[in-house]
CSV table of C-alpha atoms in Angstrom, one decimal:
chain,number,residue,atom,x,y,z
A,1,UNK,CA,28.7,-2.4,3.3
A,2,UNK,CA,27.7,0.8,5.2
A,3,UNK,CA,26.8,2.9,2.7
A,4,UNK,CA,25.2,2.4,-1.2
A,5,UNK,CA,28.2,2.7,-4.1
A,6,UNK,CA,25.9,2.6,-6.8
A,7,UNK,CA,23.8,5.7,-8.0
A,8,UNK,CA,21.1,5.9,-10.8
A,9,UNK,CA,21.8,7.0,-14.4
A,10,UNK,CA,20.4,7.9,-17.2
A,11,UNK,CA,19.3,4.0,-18.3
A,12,UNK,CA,17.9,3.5,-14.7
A,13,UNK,CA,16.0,6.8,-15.1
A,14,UNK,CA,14.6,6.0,-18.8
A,15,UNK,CA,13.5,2.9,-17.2
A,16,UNK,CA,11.5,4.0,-14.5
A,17,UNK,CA,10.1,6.1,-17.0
A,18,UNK,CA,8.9,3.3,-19.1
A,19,UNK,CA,7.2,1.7,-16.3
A,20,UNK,CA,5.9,5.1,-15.1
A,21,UNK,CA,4.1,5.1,-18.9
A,22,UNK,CA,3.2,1.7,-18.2
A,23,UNK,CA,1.1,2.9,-15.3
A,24,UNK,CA,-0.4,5.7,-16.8
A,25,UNK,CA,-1.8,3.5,-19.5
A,26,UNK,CA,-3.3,1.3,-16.9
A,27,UNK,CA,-4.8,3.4,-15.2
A,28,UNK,CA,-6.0,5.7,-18.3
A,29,UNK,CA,-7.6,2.4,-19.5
A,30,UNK,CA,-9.2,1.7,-16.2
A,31,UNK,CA,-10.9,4.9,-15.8
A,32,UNK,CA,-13.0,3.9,-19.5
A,33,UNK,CA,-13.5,0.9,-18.2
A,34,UNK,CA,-15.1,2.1,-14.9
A,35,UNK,CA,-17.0,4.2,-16.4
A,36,UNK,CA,-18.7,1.6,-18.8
A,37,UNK,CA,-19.6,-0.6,-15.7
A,38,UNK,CA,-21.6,2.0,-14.2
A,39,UNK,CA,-22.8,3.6,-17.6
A,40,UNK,CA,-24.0,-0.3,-18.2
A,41,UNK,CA,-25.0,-1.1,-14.8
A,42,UNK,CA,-23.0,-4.4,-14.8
A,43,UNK,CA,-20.5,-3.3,-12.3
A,44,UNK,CA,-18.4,-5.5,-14.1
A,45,UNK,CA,-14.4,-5.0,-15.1
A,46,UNK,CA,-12.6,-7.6,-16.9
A,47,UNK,CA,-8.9,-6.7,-15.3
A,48,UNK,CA,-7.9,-5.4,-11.8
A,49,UNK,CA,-5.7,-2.9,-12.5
A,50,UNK,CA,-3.5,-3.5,-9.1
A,51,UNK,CA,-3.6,-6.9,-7.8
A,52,UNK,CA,-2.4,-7.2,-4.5
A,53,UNK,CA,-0.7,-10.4,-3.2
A,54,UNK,CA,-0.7,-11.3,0.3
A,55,UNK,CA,1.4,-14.7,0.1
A,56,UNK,CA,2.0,-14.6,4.4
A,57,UNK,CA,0.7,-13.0,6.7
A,58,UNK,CA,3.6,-14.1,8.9
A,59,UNK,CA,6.0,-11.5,10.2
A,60,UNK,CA,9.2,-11.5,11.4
A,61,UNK,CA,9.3,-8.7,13.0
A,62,UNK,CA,6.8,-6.5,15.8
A,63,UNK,CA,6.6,-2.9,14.7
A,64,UNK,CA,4.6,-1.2,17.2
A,65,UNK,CA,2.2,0.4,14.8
A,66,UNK,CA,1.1,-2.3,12.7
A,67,UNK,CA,-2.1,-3.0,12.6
A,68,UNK,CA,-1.7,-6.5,12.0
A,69,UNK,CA,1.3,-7.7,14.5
A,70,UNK,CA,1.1,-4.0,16.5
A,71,UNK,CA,0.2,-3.0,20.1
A,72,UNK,CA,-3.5,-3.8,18.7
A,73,UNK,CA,-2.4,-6.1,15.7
A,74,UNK,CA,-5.5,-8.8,15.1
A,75,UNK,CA,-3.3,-11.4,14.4
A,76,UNK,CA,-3.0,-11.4,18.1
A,77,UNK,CA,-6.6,-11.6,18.8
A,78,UNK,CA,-7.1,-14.2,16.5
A,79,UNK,CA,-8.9,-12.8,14.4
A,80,UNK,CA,-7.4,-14.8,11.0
A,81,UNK,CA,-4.9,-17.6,11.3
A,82,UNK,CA,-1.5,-17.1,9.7
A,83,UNK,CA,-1.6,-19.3,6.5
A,84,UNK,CA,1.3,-19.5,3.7
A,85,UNK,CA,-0.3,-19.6,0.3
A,86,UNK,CA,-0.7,-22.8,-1.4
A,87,UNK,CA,2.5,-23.3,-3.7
A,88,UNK,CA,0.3,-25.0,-6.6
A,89,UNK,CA,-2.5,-22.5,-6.4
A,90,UNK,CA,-0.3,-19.4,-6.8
A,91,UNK,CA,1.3,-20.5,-9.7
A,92,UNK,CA,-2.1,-21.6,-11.5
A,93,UNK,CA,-3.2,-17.8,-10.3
A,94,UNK,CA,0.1,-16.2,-11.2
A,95,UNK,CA,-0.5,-17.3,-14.8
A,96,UNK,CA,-3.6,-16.5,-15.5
A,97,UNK,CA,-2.5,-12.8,-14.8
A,98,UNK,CA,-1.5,-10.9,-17.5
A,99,UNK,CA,1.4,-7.9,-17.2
A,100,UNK,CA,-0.2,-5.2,-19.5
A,101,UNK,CA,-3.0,-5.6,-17.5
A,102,UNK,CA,-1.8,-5.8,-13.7
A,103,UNK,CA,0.5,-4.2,-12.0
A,104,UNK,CA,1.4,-6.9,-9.1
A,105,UNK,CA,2.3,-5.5,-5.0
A,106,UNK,CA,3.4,-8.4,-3.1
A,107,UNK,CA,2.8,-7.4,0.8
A,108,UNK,CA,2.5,-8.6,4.2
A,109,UNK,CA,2.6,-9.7,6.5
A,110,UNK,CA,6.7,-9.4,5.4
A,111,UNK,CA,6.4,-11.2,1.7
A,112,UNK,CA,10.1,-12.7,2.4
A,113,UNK,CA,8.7,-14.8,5.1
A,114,UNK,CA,6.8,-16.9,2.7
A,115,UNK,CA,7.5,-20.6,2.4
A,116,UNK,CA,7.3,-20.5,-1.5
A,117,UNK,CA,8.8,-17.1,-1.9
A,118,UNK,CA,11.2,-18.6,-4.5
A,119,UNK,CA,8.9,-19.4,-6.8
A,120,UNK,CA,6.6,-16.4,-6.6
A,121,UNK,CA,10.3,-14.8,-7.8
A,122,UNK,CA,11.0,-16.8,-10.3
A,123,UNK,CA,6.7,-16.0,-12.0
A,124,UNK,CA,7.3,-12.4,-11.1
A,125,UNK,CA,10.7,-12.8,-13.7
A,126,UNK,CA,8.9,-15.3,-16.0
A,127,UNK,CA,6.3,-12.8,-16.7
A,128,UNK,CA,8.0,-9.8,-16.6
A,129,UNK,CA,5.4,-8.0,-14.2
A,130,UNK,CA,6.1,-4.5,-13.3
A,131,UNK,CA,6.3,-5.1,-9.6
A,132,UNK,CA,6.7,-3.5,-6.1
A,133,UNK,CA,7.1,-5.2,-3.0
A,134,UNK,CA,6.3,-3.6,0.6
A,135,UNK,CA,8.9,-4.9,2.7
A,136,UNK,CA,11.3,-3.9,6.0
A,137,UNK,CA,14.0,-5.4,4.1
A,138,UNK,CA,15.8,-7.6,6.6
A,139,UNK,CA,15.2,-11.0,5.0
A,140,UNK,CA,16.6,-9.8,1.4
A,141,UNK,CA,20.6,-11.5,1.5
A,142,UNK,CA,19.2,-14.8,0.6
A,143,UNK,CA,17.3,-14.0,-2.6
A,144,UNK,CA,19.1,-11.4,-4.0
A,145,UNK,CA,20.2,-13.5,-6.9
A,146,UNK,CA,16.3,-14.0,-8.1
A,147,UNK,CA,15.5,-10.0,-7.2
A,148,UNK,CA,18.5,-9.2,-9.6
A,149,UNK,CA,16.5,-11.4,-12.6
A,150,UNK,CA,13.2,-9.4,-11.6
A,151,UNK,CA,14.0,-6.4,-14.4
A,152,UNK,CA,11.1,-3.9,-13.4
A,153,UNK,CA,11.3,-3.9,-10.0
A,154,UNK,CA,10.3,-1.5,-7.2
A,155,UNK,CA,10.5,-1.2,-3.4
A,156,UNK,CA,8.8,0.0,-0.5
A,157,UNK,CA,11.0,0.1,2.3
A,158,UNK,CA,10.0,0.7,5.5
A,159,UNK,CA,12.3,2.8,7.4
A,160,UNK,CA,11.9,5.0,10.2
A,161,UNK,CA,14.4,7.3,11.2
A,162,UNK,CA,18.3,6.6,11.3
A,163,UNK,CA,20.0,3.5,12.5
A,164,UNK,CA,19.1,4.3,16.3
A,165,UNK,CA,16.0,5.1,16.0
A,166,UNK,CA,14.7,2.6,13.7
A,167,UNK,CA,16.5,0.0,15.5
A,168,UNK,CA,14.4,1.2,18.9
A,169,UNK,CA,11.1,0.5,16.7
A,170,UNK,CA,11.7,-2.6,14.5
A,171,UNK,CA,14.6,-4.1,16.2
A,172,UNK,CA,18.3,-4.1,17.2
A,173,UNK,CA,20.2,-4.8,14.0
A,174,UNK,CA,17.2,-3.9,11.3
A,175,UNK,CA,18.5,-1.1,9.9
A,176,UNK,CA,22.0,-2.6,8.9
A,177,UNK,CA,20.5,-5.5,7.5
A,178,UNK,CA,18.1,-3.6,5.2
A,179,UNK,CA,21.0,-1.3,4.3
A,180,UNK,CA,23.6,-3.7,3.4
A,181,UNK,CA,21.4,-6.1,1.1
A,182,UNK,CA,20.1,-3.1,-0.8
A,183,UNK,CA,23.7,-2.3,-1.4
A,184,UNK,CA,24.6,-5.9,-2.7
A,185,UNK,CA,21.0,-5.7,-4.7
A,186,UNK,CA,22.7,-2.8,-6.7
A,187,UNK,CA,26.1,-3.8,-6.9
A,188,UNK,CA,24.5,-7.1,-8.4
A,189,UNK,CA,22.4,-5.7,-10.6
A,190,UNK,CA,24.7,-3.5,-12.2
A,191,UNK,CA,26.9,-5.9,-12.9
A,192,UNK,CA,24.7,-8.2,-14.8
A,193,UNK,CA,23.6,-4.9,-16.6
A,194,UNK,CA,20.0,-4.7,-15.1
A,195,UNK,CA,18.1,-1.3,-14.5
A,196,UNK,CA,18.3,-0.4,-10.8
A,197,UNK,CA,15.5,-1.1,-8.9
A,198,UNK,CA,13.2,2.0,-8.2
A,199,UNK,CA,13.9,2.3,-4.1
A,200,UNK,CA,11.3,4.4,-2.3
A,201,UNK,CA,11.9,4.8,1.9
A,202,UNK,CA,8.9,4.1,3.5
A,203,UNK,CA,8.0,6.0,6.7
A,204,UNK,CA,5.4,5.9,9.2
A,205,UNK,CA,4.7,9.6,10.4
A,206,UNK,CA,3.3,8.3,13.6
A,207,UNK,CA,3.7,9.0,17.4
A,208,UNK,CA,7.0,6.8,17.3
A,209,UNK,CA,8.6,8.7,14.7
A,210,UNK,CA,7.7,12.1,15.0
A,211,UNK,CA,11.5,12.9,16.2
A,212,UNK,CA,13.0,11.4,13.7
A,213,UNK,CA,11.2,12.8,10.1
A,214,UNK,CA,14.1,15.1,9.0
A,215,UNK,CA,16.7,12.8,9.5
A,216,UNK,CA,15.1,10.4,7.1
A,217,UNK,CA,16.4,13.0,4.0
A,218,UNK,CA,20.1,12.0,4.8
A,219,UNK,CA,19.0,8.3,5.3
A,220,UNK,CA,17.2,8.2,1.9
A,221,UNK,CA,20.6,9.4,0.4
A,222,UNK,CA,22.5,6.7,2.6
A,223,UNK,CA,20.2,4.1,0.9
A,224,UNK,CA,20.7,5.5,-2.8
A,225,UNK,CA,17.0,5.7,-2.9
A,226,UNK,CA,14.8,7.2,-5.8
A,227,UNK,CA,12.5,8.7,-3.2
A,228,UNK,CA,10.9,9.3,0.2
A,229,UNK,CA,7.3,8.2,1.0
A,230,UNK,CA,6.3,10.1,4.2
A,231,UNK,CA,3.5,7.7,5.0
A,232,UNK,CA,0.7,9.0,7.3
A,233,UNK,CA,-0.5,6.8,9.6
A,234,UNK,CA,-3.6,4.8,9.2
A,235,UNK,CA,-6.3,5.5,12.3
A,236,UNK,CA,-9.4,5.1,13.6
A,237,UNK,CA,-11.2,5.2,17.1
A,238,UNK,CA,-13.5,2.7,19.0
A,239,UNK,CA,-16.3,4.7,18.5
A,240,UNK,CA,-15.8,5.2,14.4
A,241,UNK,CA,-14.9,0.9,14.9
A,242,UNK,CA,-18.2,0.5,16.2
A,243,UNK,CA,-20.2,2.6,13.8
A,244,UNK,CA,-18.6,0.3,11.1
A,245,UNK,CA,-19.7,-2.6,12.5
A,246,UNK,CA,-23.2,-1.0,12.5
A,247,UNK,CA,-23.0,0.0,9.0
A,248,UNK,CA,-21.8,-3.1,7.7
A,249,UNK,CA,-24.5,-4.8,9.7
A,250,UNK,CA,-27.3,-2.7,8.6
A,251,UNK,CA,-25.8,-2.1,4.3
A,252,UNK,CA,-24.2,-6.0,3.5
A,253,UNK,CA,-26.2,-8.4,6.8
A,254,UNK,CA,-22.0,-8.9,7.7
A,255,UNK,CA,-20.8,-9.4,11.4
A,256,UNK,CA,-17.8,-7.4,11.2
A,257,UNK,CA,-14.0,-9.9,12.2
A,258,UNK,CA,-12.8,-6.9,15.0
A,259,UNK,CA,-9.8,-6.6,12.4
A,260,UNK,CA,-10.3,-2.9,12.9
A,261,UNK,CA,-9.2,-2.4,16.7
A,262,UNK,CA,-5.8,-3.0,15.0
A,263,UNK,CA,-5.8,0.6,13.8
A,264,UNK,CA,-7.3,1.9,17.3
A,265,UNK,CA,-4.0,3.0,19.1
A,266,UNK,CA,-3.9,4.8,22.9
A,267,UNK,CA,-0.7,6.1,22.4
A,268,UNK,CA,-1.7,7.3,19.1
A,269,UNK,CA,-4.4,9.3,20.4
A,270,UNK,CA,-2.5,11.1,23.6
A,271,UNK,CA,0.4,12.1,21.5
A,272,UNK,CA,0.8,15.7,19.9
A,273,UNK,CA,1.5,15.8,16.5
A,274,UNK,CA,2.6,19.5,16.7
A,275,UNK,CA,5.9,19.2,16.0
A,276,UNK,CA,5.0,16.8,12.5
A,277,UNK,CA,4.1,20.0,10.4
A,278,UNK,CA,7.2,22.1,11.2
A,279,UNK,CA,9.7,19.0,10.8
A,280,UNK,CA,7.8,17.8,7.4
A,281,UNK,CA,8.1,22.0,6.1
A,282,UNK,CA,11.6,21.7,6.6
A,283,UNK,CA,12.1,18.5,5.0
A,284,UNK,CA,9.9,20.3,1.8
A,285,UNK,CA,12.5,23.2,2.0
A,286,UNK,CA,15.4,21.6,2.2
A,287,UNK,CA,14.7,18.9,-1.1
A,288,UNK,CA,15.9,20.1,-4.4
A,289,UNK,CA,13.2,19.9,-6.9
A,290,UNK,CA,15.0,17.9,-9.6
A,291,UNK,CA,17.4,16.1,-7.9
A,292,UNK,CA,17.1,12.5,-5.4
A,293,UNK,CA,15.7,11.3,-3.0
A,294,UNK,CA,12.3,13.0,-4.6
A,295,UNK,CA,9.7,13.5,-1.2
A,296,UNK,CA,6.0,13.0,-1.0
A,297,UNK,CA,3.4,11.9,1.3
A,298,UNK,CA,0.7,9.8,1.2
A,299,UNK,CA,-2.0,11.4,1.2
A,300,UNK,CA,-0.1,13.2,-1.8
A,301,UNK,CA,-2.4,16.0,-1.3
A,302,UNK,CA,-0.6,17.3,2.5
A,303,UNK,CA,0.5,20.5,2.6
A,304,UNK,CA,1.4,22.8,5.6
A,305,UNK,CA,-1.2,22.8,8.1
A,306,UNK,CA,-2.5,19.3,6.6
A,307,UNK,CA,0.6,17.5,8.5
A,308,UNK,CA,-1.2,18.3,11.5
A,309,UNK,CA,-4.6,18.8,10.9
A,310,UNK,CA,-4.6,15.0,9.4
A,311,UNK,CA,-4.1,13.3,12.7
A,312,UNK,CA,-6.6,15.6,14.9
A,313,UNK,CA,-9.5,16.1,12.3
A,314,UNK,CA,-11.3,13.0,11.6
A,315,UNK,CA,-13.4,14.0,8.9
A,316,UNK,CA,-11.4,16.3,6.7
A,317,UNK,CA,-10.5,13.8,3.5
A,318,UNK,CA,-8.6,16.8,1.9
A,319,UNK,CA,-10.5,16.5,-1.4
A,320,UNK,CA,-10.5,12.9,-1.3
A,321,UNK,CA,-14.2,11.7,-1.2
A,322,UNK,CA,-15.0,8.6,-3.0
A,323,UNK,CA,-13.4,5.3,-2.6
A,324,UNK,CA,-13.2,3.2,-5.6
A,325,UNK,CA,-10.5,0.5,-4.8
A,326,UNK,CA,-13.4,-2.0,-5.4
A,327,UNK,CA,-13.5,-1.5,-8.7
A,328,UNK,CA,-10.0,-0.6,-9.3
A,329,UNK,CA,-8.0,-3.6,-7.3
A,330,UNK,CA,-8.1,-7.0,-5.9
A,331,UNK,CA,-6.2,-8.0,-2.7
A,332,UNK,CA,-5.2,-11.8,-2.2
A,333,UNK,CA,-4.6,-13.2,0.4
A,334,UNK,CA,-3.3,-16.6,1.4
A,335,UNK,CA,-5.5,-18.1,1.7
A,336,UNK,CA,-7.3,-17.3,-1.6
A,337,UNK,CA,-10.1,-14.8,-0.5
A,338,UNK,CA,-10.7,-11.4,-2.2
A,339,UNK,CA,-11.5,-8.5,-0.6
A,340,UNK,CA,-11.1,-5.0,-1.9
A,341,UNK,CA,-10.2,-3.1,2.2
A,342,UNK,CA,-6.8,-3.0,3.3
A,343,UNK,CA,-6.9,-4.2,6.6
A,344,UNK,CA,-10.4,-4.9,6.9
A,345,UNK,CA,-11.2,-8.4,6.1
A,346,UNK,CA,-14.9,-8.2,6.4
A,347,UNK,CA,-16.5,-8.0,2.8
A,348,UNK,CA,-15.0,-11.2,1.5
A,349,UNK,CA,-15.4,-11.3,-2.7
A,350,UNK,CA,-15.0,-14.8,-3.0
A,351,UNK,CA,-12.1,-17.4,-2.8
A,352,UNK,CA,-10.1,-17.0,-6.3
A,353,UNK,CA,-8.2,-20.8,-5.5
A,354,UNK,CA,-11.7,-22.1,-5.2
A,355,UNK,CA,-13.7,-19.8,-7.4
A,356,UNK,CA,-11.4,-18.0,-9.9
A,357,UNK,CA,-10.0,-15.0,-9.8
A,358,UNK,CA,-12.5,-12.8,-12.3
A,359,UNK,CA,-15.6,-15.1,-10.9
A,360,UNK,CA,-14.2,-13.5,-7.7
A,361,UNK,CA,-13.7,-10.0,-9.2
A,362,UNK,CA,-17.0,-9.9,-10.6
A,363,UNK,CA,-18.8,-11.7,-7.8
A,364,UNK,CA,-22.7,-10.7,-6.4
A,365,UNK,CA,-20.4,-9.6,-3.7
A,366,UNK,CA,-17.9,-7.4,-5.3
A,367,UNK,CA,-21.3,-6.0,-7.6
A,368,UNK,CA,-23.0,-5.2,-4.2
A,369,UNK,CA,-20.1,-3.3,-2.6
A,370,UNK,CA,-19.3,-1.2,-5.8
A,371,UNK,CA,-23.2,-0.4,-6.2
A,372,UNK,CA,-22.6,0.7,-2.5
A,373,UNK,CA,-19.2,2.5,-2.3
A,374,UNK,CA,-20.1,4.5,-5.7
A,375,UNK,CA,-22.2,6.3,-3.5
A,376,UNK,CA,-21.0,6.2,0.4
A,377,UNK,CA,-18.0,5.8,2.2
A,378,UNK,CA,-17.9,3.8,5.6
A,379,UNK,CA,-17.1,5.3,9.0
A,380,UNK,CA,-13.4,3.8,8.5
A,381,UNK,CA,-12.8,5.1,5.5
A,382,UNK,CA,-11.7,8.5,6.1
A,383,UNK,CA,-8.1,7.2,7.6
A,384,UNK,CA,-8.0,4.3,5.0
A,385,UNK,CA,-5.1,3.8,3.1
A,386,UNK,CA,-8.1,2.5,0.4
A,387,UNK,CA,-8.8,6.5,-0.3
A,388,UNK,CA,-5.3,7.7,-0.8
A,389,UNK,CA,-3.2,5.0,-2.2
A,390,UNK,CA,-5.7,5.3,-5.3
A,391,UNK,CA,-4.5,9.3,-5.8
A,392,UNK,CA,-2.6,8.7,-9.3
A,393,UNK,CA,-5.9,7.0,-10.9
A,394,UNK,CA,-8.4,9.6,-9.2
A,395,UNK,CA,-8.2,12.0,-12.3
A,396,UNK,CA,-9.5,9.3,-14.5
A,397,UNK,CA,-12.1,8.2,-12.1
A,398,UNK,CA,-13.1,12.1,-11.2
A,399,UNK,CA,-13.5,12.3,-15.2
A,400,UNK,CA,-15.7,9.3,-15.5
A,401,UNK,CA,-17.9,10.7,-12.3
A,402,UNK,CA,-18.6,14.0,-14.4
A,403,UNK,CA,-19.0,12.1,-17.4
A,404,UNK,CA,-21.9,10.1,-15.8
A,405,UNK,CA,-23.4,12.9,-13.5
A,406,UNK,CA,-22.3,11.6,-10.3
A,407,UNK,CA,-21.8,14.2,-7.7
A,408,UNK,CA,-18.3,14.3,-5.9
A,409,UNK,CA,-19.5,14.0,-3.0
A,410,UNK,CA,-21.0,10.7,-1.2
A,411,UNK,CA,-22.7,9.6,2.6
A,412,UNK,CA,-20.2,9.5,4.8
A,413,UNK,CA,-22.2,7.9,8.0
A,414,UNK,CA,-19.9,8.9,9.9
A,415,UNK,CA,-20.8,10.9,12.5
A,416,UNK,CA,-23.8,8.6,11.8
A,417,UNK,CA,-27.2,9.8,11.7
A,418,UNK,CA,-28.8,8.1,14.9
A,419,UNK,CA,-32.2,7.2,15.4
């Protein structure tokens, strides 16, 4: 198949909708619930309203800007082993989740590596979890007839650029493979009479792709997707590394893992991101309003000048000052541990296979760091996908910091106040 046959109507549409209401509610229902844990000085939530699963953090693939299997990725210094999680252990986890609760994003690593990755499908049907999975989409074919059960379903598809150009980052052949088992995902679902899944392009706006961000429009449409996610890159530089490691020293006694020189990039830093403003304006002129693919960015808050001004000032967060993923998500990974920083695995919460998963959530640990991030923000969170991804709650949590006379603003350390 070369190009999708199948486009959304008005059932898909009303679908999406429903999960979209779904979300809302969540996160509507978070934001009280934050604010009674600081209001109460627990620091305490009973659900994580995003619980992100890391089942692998195997990859079969080397995109050059990943921070775990990139030029810098810390898989390659050692820094974790790669583990498959425990077939017994998810399942015991997986149930003890509940779907009004949780919204459940399976990444990487690339989540279709997994050993067990049949029967995380088969408790992500079971349950009926809204769901969204981050993957480059080349290991699909095989499991397509699970993903067709898996009725609220959503991707993130990493894609960068048309067939050549992808190709020349994630491989020779990538591209067609993604394509063609997203076609055969929506020729199968229709004809069991399940909603399309909700496909959203992923895109790195980085230094290898800054050629390529216009022709991604025509791709989305290639792919039938619902919408375009230009996706910033995540950054940071040896310098702001190492004042991390001092702050997480001299805040939490912790010897920082080096996971962060996976986000330090050479490249990154020589390249001119000129060029990333005009071609994103023209991709914001050319979309129609109403009609597919629908375009954002993340940071949703962009515009103009911001394409540019993101990559080459460090300290602007464009509104976005507080962090407050750890009270509003949980990331597992493989091996069990909790930790609330994408990418860095330093503040571990506790082990939910050995622990449990709210004796995790609600650990000494987790109390510490929420006591701490109500307040500051660490030197690496300003290019964090932590303090973006969390837009579509921040309403609720802005609310709840009014509504308890906290100031918007927080201690960056960063540049840090030395002695």
């Amino acid at each position: 198949m070369d190009k999708m046959r199948f486009s959304y109507k008005l059932t898909d549409y009303l679908h999406f909708a429903r999960m979209a209401a779904r979300s809302r509610r969540r996160q509507c229902v978070w934001g009280k619930l934050y604010e009674d844990s600081i209001r109460n000085q627990s620091f305490k939530l009973p659900v994580a309203t995003v619980v992100q699963l890391i089942p692998t953090e195997a990859c079969n693939l080397r995109c050059p800007f990943c921070n775990q299997w990139g030029e810098n990725g810390y898989f390659f210094d050692g820094v974790r082993p790669v583990q498959h999680m425990d077939q017994e252990s998810l399942i015991k986890f997986m149930r003890g989740l509940s779907p009004r609760d949780s919204l459940i994003s399976v990444h990487g690593g690339e989540p279709f590596v997994y050993k067990h990755i049949d029967t995380l499908l088969e408790l992500l049907r079971e349950q009926q979890f809204d769901v969204i999975f981050t993957t480059n989409g080349t290991l699909l074919k095989p499991r397509l007839e699970q993903l067709a059960k898996i009725r609220n379903l959503m991707f993130l598809l990493s894609i960068d650029g048309d067939e050549p150009a992808h190709d020349r980052v994630r491989g020779k052949g990538t591209f067609k493979k993604a394509l063609d088992s997203m076609a055969e995902l929506f020729d199968l679902r229709r004809r069991i009479g399940v909603p399309l899944p909700a496909v959203i392009i992923s895109s790195t706006v980085c230094e290898w792709t800054t050629d390529t961000l216009e022709k991604i429009y025509d791709v989305a449409r290639d792919f039938n997707a619902l919408a375009i996610n230009y996706n910033f890159r995540w950054f940071l530089t040896e310098d702001v590394g190492k004042a991390y490691e001092r702050h997480l020293e001299h805040a939490f006694g912790l010897k920082s893992s080096g996971a962060w020189r996976g986000w330090t990039s050479a490249n990154h830093e020589k390249h001119d991101y000129s060029r990333v403003a005009e071609s994103l304006s023209q991709v914001m002129t050319r979309k129609r309003r109403f009609t597919r693919p629908f375009v954002f960015t993340t940071p949703s808050q962009l515009r103009g000048s911001d394409y540019k001004t993101y990559f080459t000032d460090y300290l602007d967060t464009f509104g976005a000052e507080s962090c407050f993923m750890p009270f509003y998500w949980a990331r597992v990974h493989a091996n069990g541990e909790l930790i609330f920083c994408p990418g860095h695995p330093d503040i571990i919460a506790g082990n939910v296979f050995r622990d449990g998963f709210m004796e995790s959530f609600n650990s000494d640990v987790s109390i510490k760091f929420r006591k701490h991030i109500l307040t500051n923000r660490f030197p690496i969170c300003n290019r964090c996908c932590g303090l973006y991804m969390t837009n579509p709650a921040r309403p609720f949590e802005q609310k709840a910091r009014k509504n308890l006379g906290l100031p918007k603003q927080v201690t960056t350390h960063w540049p840090e106040a030395r002695p």
